[in-house]
Short mmCIF file of C-alpha atoms and ligand atoms in Angstrom, two decimals:
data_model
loop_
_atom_site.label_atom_id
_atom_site.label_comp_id
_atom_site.label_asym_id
_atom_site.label_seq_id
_atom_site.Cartn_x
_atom_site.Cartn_y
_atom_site.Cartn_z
CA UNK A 1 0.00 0.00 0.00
CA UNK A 2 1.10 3.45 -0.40
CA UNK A 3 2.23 6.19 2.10
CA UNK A 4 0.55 8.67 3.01
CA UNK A 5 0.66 11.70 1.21
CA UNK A 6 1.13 15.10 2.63
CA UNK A 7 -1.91 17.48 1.69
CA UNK A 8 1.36 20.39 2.45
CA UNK A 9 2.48 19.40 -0.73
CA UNK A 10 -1.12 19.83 -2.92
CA UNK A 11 -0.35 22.83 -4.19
CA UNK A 12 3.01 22.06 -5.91
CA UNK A 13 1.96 18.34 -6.58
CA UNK A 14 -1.10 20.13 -8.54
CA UNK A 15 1.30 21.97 -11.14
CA UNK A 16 3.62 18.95 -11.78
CA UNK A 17 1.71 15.77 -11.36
CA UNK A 18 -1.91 16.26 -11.84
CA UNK A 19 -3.90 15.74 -14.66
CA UNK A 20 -6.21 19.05 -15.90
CA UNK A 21 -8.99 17.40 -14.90
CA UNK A 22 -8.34 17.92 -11.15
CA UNK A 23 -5.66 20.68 -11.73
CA UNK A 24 -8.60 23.03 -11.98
CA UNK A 25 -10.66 21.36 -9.63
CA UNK A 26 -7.53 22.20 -7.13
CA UNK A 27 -7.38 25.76 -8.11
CA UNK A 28 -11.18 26.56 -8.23
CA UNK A 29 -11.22 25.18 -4.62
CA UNK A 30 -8.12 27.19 -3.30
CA UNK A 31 -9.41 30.34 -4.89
CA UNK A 32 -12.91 30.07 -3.89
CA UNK A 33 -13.21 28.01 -1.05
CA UNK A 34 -16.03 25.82 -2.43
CA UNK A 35 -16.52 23.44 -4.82
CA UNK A 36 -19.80 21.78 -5.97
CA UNK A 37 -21.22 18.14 -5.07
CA UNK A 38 -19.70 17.19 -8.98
CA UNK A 39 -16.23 18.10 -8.28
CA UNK A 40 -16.17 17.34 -4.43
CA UNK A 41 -16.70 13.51 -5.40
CA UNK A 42 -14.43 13.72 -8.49
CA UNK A 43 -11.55 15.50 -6.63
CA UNK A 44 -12.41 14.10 -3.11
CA UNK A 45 -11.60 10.16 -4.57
CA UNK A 46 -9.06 11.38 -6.96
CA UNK A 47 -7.18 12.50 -3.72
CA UNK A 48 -8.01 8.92 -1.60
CA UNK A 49 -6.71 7.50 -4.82
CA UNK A 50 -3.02 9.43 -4.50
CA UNK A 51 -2.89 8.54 -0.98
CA UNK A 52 -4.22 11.25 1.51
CA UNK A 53 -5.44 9.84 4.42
CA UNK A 54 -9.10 10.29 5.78
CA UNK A 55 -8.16 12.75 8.48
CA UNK A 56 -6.03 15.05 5.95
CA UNK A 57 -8.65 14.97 3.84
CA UNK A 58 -11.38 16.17 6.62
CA UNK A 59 -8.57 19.07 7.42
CA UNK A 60 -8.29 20.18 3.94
CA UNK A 61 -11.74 20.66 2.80
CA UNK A 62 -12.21 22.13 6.01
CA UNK A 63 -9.42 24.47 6.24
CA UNK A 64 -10.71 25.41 2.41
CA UNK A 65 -14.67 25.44 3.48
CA UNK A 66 -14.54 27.70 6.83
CA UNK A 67 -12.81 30.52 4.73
CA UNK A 68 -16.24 31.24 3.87
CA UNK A 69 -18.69 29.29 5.90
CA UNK A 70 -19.29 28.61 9.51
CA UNK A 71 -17.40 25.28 11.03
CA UNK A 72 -20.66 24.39 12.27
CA UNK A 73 -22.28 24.25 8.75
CA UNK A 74 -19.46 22.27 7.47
CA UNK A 75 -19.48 19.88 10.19
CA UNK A 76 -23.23 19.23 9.45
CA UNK A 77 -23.11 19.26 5.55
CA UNK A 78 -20.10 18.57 4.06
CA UNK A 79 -17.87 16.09 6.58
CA UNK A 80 -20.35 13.69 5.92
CA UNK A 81 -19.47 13.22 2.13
CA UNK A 82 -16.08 13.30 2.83
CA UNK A 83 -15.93 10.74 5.15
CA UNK A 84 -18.52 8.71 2.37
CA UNK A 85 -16.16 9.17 0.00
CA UNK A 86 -13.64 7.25 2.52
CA UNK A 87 -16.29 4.54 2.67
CA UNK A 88 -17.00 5.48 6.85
CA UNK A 89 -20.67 6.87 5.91
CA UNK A 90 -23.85 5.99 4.06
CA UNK A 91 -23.89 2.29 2.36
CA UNK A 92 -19.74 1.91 3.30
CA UNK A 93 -19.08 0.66 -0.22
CA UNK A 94 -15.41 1.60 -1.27
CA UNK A 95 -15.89 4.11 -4.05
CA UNK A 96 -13.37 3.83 -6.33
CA UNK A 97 -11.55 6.83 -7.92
CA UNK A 98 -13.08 7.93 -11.47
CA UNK A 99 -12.06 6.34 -14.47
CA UNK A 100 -11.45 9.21 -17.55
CA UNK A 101 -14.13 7.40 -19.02
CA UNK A 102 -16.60 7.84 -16.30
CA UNK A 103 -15.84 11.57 -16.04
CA UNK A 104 -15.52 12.19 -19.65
CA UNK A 105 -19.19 10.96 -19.91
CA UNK A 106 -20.28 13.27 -16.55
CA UNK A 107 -23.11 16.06 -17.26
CA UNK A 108 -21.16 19.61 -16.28
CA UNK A 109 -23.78 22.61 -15.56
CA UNK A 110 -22.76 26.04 -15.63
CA UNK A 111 -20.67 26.77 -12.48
CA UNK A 112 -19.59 23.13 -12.07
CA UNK A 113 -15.73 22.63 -12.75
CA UNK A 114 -15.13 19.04 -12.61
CA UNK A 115 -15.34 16.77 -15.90
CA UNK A 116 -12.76 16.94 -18.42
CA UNK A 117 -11.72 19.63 -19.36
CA UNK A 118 -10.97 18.75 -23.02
CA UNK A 119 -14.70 17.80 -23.41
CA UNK A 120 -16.31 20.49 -21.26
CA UNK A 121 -13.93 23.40 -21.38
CA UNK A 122 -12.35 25.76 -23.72
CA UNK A 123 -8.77 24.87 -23.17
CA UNK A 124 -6.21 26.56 -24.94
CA UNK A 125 -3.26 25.26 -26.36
CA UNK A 126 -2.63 24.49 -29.93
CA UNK A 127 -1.52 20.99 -30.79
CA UNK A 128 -3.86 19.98 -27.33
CA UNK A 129 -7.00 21.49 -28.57
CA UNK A 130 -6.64 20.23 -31.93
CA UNK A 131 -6.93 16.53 -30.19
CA UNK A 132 -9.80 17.90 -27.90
CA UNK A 133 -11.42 19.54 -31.02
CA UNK A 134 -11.72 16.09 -32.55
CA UNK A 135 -12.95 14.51 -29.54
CA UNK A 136 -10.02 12.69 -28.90
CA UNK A 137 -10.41 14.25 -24.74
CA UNK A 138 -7.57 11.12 -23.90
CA UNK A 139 -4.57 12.17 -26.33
CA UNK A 140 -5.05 15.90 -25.83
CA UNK A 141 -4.69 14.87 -22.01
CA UNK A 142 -2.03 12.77 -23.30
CA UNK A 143 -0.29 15.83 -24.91
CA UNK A 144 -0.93 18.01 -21.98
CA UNK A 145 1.60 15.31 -20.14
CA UNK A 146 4.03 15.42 -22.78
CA UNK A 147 3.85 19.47 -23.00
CA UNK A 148 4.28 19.61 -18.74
CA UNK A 149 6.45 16.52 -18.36
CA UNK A 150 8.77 17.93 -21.76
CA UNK A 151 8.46 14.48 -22.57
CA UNK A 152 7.65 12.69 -25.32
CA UNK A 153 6.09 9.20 -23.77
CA UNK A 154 2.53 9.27 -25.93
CA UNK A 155 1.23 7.53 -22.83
CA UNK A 156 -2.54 6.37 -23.33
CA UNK A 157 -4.35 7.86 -20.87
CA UNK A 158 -7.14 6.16 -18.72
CA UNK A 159 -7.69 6.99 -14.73
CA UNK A 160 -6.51 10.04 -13.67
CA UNK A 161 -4.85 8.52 -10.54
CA UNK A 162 -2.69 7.19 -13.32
CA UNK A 163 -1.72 10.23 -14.71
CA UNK A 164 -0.31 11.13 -11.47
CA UNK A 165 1.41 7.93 -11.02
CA UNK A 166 3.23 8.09 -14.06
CA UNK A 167 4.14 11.49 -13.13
CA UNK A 168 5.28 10.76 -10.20
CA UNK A 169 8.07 8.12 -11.93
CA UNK A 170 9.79 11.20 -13.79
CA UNK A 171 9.08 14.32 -11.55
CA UNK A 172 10.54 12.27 -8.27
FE1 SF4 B 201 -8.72 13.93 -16.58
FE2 SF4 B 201 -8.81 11.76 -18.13
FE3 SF4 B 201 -9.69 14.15 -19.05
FE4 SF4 B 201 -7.09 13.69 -18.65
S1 SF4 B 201 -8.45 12.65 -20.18
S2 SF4 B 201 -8.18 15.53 -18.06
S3 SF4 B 201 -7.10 12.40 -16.82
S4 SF4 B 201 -10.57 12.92 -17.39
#
């Protein structure tokens, strides 16, 4: 099993390692302090998936939440679904992190951020769009690791958790 890993190190980890997908997820939470029910669960198991632990996770919605709502509310409506998403709530099934598949295929409403952003966004970036353009969301993401990594792997892309994992084998 893997170590734990340090929510400290979210913000640089975010830049390097993670896929678009939950790159923006990451930033729309640190810059407003909220997130919607779409990308809680998308981002919230993406993160189980990399290895941050139940309690880290607890402290860093809530350290992100309570910059603009009452501990109290988030204690009574958000905790829950974190701890769900850590199978300690609700049915205790162990929710596995989102395939790109699965979140390629999610319905994104105006003001939601999570999805892919090659299918619901207007990314921006040549050779990348071109893929996205074409519907091809998986090779533009592809190219996106490529264009961060300055690689040249062509990796086929299919989980997000493995985007970071693969990631994690040149950037460490
Ligand atoms: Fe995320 Fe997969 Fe889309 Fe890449 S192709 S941004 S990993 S959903």
């Amino acid at each position: 099993s893997k170590s734990a890993l340090p929510i400290e190190s979210l913000d640089s980890l975010s830049m390097k390692s993670f896929p678009l997908c939950m790159r923006q997820l990451h930033e729309q939470l640190r810059s407003v302090h909220h997130l919607r029910h779409g990308g809680r669960l998308q981002y919230g198991l993406y993160l189980k998936g990399i290895g941050v632990t139940l309690e880290d996770s607890l402290r860093f919605w809530r350290d992100e939440f309570t910059k603009m709502m009452e501990l109290d509310k988030f204690e009574k409506s958000y905790a829950y679904n974190v701890r769900y998403n850590y199978a300690k709530e609700g049915s205790k099934k162990n929710y596995s992190p989102f395939t790109c598949l699965r979140i390629i295929n999610e319905t994104v409403g105006p003001g939601d951020c999570h999805g892919c952003p090659y299918r619901h966004c207007d990314v921006a970036v040549n050779d990348i769009v071109d893929m996205a353009k074409k519907g091809h969301f998986q090779i533009a993401c592809s190219r996106y690791f490529d264009a961060v990594h300055n690689s040249d792997l062509g990796l086929g892309i299919n989980h997000p958790n493995q985007f970071f994992e693969e990631s994690q084998k040149i950037v460490k």
